[in-house]
mmCIF file of C-alpha atoms in Angstrom:
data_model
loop_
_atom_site.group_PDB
_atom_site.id
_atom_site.type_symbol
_atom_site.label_atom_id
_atom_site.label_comp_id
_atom_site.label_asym_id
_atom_site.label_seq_id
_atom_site.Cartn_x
_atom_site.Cartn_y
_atom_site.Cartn_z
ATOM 1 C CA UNK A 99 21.563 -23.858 33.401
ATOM 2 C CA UNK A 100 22.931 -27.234 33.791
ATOM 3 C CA UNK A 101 23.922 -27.194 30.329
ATOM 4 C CA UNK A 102 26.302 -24.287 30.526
ATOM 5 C CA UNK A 103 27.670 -25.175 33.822
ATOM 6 C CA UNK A 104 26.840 -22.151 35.490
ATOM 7 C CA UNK A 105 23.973 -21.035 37.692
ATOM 8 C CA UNK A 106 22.650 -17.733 37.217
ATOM 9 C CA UNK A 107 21.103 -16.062 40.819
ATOM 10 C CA UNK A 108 19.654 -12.714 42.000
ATOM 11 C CA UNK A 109 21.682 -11.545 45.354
ATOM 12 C CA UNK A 110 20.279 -8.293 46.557
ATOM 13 C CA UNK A 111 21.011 -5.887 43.718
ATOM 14 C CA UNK A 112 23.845 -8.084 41.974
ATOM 15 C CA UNK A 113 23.546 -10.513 39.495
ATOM 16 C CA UNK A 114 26.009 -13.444 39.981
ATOM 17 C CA UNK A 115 26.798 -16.806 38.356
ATOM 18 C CA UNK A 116 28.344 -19.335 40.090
ATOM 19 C CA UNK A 117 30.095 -22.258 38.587
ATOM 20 C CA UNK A 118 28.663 -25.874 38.842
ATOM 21 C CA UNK A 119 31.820 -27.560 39.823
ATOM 22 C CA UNK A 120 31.315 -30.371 42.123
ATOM 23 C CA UNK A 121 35.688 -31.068 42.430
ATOM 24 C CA UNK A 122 36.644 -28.008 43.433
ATOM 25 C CA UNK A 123 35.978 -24.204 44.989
ATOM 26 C CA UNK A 124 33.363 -22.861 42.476
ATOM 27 C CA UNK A 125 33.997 -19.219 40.956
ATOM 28 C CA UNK A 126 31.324 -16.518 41.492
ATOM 29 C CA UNK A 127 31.057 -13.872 39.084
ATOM 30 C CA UNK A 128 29.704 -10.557 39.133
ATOM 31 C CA UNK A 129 27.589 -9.908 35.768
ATOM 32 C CA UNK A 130 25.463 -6.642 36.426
ATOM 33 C CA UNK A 131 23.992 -4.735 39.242
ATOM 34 C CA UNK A 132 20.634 -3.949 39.710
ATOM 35 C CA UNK A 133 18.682 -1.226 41.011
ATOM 36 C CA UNK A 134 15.972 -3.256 42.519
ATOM 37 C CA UNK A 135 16.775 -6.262 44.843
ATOM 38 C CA UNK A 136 16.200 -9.613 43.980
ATOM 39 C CA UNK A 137 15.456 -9.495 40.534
ATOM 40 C CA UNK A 138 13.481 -11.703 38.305
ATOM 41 C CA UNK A 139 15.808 -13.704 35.969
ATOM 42 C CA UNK A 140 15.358 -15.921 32.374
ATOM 43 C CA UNK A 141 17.697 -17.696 30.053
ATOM 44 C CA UNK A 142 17.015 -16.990 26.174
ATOM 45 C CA UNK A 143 16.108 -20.692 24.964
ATOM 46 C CA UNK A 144 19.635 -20.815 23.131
ATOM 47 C CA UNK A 145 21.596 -20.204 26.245
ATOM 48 C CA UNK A 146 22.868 -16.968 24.844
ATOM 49 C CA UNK A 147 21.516 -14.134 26.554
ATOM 50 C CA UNK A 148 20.166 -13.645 30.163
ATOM 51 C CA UNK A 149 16.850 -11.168 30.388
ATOM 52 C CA UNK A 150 15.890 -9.612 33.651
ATOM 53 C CA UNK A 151 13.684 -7.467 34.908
ATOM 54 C CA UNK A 152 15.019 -4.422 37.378
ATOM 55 C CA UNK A 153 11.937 -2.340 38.213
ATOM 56 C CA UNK A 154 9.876 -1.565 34.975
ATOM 57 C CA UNK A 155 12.544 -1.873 32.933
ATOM 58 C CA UNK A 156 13.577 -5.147 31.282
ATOM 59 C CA UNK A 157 17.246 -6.175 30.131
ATOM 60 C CA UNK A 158 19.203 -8.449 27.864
ATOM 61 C CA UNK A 159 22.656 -9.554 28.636
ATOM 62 C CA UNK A 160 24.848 -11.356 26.439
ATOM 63 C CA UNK A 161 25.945 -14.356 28.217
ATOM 64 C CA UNK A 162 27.859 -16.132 25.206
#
Protein backbone atom coordinates (compact mmCIF):
# COMPACT_ATOMS: atom_id res chain seq x y z
CA UNK A 1 0.00 0.00 0.00
CA UNK A 2 1.64 3.04 -1.22
CA UNK A 3 0.03 4.91 1.41
CA UNK A 4 1.58 3.12 4.33
CA UNK A 5 4.89 2.74 2.78
CA UNK A 6 5.07 -0.80 2.95
CA UNK A 7 4.34 -3.62 0.53
CA UNK A 8 2.68 -6.55 1.79
CA UNK A 9 3.79 -10.08 -0.33
CA UNK A 10 3.16 -13.85 -0.09
CA UNK A 11 6.77 -15.77 -0.14
CA UNK A 12 6.19 -19.46 0.07
CA UNK A 13 4.55 -19.93 3.45
CA UNK A 14 5.69 -16.44 5.00
CA UNK A 15 4.07 -13.35 4.93
CA UNK A 16 6.52 -10.39 4.57
CA UNK A 17 6.38 -6.60 4.17
CA UNK A 18 8.96 -4.83 2.75
CA UNK A 19 9.55 -1.17 3.11
CA UNK A 20 9.08 1.29 0.12
CA UNK A 21 12.23 3.19 0.58
CA UNK A 22 13.72 4.31 -2.58
CA UNK A 23 17.20 6.07 -0.45
CA UNK A 24 18.24 3.34 1.21
CA UNK A 25 18.38 -0.75 1.97
CA UNK A 26 14.62 -1.49 2.54
CA UNK A 27 13.66 -3.63 5.78
CA UNK A 28 11.77 -6.94 5.29
CA UNK A 29 9.66 -8.10 7.95
CA UNK A 30 8.33 -11.30 8.89
CA UNK A 31 4.45 -10.91 9.88
CA UNK A 32 2.98 -14.58 9.97
CA UNK A 33 3.58 -17.92 8.48
CA UNK A 34 1.36 -19.80 6.58
CA UNK A 35 0.50 -23.26 6.11
CA UNK A 36 -0.24 -23.08 2.48
CA UNK A 37 2.25 -21.41 0.01
CA UNK A 38 1.62 -18.39 -1.66
CA UNK A 39 -1.26 -17.11 -0.07
CA UNK A 40 -3.96 -14.83 -1.19
CA UNK A 41 -3.61 -11.38 0.49
CA UNK A 42 -6.11 -8.00 1.09
CA UNK A 43 -5.76 -4.74 2.90
CA UNK A 44 -8.95 -3.74 5.09
CA UNK A 45 -10.02 -0.36 3.23
CA UNK A 46 -8.66 1.65 6.38
CA UNK A 47 -5.20 0.28 6.12
CA UNK A 48 -5.57 -1.38 9.46
CA UNK A 49 -5.72 -4.94 9.18
CA UNK A 50 -4.34 -7.43 6.54
CA UNK A 51 -6.88 -10.59 5.72
CA UNK A 52 -5.56 -13.69 4.10
CA UNK A 53 -6.57 -16.73 3.18
CA UNK A 54 -4.27 -20.01 4.23
CA UNK A 55 -6.19 -23.06 2.99
CA UNK A 56 -9.96 -22.82 4.01
CA UNK A 57 -9.35 -20.81 6.65
CA UNK A 58 -9.34 -17.01 6.46
CA UNK A 59 -7.32 -14.52 8.81
CA UNK A 60 -7.16 -10.98 10.09
CA UNK A 61 -4.00 -9.38 11.16
CA UNK A 62 -3.67 -6.20 12.79
CA UNK A 63 -1.34 -4.20 10.81
CA UNK A 64 -1.77 -0.74 12.76
Amino acid sequence: DARSGYIVVADGNEIKTIEADPLGQPNVYNLSETKTPNTKLSISPDGTHLIYLDGQNLYTLKIR
